[in-house]
Short mmCIF file of C-alpha atoms in Angstrom, two decimals:
data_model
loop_
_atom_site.label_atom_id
_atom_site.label_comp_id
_atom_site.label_asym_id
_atom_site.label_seq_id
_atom_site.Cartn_x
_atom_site.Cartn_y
_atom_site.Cartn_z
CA UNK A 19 14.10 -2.11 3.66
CA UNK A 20 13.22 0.12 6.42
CA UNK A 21 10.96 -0.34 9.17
CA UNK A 22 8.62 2.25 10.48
CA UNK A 23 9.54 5.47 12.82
CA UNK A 24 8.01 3.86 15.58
CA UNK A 25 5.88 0.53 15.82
CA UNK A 26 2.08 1.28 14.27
CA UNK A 27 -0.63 0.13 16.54
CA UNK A 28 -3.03 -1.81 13.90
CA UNK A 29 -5.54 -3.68 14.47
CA UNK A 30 -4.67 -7.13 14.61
CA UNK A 31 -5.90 -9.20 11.65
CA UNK A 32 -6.67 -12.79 12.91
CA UNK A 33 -5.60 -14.64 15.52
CA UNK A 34 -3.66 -18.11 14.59
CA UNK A 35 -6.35 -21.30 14.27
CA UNK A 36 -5.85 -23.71 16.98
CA UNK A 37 -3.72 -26.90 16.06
CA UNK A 38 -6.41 -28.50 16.19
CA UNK A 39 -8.46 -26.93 13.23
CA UNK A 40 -8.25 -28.59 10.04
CA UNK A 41 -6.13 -27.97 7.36
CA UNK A 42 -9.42 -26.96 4.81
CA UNK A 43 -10.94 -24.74 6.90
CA UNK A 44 -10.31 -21.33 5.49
CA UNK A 45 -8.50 -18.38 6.71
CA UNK A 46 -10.49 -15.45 8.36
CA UNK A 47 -11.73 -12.62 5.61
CA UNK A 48 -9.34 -9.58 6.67
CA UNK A 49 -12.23 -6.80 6.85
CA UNK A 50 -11.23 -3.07 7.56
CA UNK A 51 -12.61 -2.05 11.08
CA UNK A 52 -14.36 1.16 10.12
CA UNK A 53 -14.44 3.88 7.50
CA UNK A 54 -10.91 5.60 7.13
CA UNK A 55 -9.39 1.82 7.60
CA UNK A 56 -7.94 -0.33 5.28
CA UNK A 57 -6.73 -4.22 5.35
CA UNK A 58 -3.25 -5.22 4.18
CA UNK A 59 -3.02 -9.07 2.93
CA UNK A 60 -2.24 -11.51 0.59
CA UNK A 61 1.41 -13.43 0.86
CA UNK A 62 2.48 -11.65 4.11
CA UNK A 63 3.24 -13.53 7.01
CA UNK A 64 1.85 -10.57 9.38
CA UNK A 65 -1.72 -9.03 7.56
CA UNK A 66 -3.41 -6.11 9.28
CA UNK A 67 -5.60 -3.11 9.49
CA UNK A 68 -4.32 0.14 8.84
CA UNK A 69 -5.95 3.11 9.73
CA UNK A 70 -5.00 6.83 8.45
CA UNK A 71 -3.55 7.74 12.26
CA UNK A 72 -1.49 4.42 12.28
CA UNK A 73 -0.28 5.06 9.39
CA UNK A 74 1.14 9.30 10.24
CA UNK A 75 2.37 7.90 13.30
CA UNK A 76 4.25 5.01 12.41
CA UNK A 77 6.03 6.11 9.23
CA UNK A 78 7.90 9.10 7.76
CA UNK A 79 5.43 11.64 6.30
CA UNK A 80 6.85 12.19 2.73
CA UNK A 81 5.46 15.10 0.31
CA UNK A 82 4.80 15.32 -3.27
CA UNK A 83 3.57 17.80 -5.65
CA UNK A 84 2.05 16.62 -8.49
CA UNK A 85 -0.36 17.64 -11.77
CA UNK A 86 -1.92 15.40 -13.27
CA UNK A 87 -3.69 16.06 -16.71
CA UNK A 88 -6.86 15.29 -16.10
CA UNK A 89 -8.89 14.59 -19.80
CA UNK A 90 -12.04 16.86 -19.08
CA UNK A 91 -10.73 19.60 -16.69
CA UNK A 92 -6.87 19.84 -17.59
CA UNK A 93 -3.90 19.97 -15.55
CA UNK A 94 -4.70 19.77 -11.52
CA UNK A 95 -2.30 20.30 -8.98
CA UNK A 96 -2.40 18.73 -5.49
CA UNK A 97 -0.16 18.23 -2.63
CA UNK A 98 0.06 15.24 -1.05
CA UNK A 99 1.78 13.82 2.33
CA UNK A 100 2.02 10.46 3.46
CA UNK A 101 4.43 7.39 4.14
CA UNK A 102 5.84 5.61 1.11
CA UNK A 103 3.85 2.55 -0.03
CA UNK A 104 6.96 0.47 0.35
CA UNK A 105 7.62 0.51 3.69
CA UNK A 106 4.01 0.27 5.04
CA UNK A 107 4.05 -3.40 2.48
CA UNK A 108 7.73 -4.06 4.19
CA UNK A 109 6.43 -3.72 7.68
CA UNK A 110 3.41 -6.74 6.92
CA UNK A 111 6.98 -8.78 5.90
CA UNK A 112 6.00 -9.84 2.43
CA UNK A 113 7.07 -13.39 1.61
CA UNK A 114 9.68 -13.19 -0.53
CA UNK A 115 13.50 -13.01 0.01
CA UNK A 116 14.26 -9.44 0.26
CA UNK A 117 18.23 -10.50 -0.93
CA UNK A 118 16.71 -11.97 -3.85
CA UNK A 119 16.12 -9.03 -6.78
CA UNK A 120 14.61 -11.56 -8.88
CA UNK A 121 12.18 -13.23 -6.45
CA UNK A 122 11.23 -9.49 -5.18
CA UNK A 123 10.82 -8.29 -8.58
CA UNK A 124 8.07 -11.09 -9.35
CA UNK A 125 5.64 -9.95 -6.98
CA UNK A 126 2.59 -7.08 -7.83
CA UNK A 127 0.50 -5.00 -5.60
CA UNK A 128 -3.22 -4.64 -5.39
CA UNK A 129 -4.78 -1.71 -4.44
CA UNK A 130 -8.97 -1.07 -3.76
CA UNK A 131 -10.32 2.02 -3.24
CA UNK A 132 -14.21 2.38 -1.43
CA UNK A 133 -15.28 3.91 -4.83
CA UNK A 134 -14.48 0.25 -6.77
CA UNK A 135 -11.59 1.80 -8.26
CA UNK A 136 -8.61 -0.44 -8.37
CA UNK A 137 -5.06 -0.40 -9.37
CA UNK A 138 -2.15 -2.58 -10.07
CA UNK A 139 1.78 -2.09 -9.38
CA UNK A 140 4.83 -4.01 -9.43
CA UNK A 141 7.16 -4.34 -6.26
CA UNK A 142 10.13 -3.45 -8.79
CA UNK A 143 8.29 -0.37 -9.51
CA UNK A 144 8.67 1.12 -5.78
CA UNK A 145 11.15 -1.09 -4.79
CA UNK A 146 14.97 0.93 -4.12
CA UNK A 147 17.35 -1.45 -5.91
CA UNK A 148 14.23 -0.82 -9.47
CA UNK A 149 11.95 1.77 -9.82
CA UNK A 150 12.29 3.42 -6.51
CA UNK A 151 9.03 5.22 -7.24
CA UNK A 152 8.08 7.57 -4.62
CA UNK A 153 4.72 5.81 -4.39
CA UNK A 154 2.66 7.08 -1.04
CA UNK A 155 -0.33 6.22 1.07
CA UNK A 156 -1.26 9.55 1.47
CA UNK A 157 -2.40 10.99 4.88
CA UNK A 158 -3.60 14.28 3.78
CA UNK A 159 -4.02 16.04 0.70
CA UNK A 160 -4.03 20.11 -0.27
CA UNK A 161 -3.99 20.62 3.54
CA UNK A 162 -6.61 18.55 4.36
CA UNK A 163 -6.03 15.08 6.69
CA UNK A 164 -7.91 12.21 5.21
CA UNK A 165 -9.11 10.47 8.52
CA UNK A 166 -12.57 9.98 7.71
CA UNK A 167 -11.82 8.81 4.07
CA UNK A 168 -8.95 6.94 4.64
CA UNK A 169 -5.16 6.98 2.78
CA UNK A 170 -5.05 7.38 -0.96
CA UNK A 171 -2.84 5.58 -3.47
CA UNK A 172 -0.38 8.80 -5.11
CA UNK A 173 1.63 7.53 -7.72
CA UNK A 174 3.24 11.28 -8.14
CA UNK A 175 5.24 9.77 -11.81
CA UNK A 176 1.88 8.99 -13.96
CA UNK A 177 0.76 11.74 -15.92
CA UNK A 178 -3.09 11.29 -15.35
CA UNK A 179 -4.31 10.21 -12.27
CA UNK A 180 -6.01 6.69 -13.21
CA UNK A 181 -3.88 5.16 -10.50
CA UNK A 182 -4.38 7.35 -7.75
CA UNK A 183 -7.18 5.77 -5.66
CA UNK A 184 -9.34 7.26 -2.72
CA UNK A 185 -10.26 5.80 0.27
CA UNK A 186 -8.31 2.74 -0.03
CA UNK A 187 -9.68 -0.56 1.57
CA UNK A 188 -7.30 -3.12 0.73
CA UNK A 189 -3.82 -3.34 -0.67
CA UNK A 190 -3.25 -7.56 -2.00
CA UNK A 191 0.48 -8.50 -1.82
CA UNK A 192 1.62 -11.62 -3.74
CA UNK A 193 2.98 -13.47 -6.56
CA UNK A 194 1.17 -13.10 -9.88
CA UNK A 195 -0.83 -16.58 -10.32
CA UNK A 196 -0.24 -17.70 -14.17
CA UNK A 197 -2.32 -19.92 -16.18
CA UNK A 198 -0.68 -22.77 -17.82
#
């Protein structure tokens, strides 16, 4: 797992409740800052706002070319540039056991874009010792920085772009929860 180039400089998500507070009272809503931001939660033990500037400063700027064969228009190419979705998750220290495979493998990522769109991956899809999918949080695309729309989900292995989502909000970390 590796950590960021240098340390990010999020916004903080919450500050911890007193001792004090009782057990029932819920948690505070993580709720990106401004346009261009985006919260990371869910079963992390450190949740935060991202912004598209935290994220090209603290993390390795990867690139992809893709084309994605789009049903109406045909094949579109892009270029994209961005840190890998991995390690910005990694850095909010998911809770799981990162020697455990099988305890890593079990967990799923949620990811909201401003337009509703949402999409769903497994850890073991972009996780090294699985998939090791290239998946980014792209910073700019065909030359152009996304500051003002914040990051977009890339996911430069699909075909069509249904999982690519724009100005992403929130990415959920956690354990599936199964019905019994």
């Amino acid at each position: 797992m590796s950590r960021p180039n240098a340390a990010p400089h999020p916004t903080p998500a919450a500050t911890p409740a007193p001792a004090s507070v009782s057990v029932s009272t819920p948690a505070p809503v993580l709720v990106p800052a401004s346009a261009g931001s985006f919260a990371l939660r869910g079963d992390v033990a450190s949740p935060v706002v991202l912004t598209v500037a935290d994220l090209r400063r603290g993390w390795e700027q990867h690139r992809a070319g893709v084309v994605f064969d789009c049903a109406t228009a045909g094949p579109r190419h892009h270029a994209f540039a961005g840190p890998l979705l991995r390690e910005v998750v990694a850095a909010a220290l998911p809770r799981f056991d990162p020697a455990r495979r099988k305890e890593r493998a079990r967990f799923l990522l949620s990811v909201s874009g401003g337009d509703g769109h949402h999409a769903l991956l497994s850890w073991a899809e972009i996780d090294a010792d699985f998939g090791d999918a290239p998946v980014l949080l792209a910073t700019r695309t065909d030359d152009r920085d996304l500051d003002g729309d914040g990051p977009q989900l890339v996911v430069p292995s699909d075909r069509c772009g249904a999982r690519y989502v724009s100005a992403v909000t929130g990415i959920w970390i956690g354990p599936p929860r199964l019905v019994t």
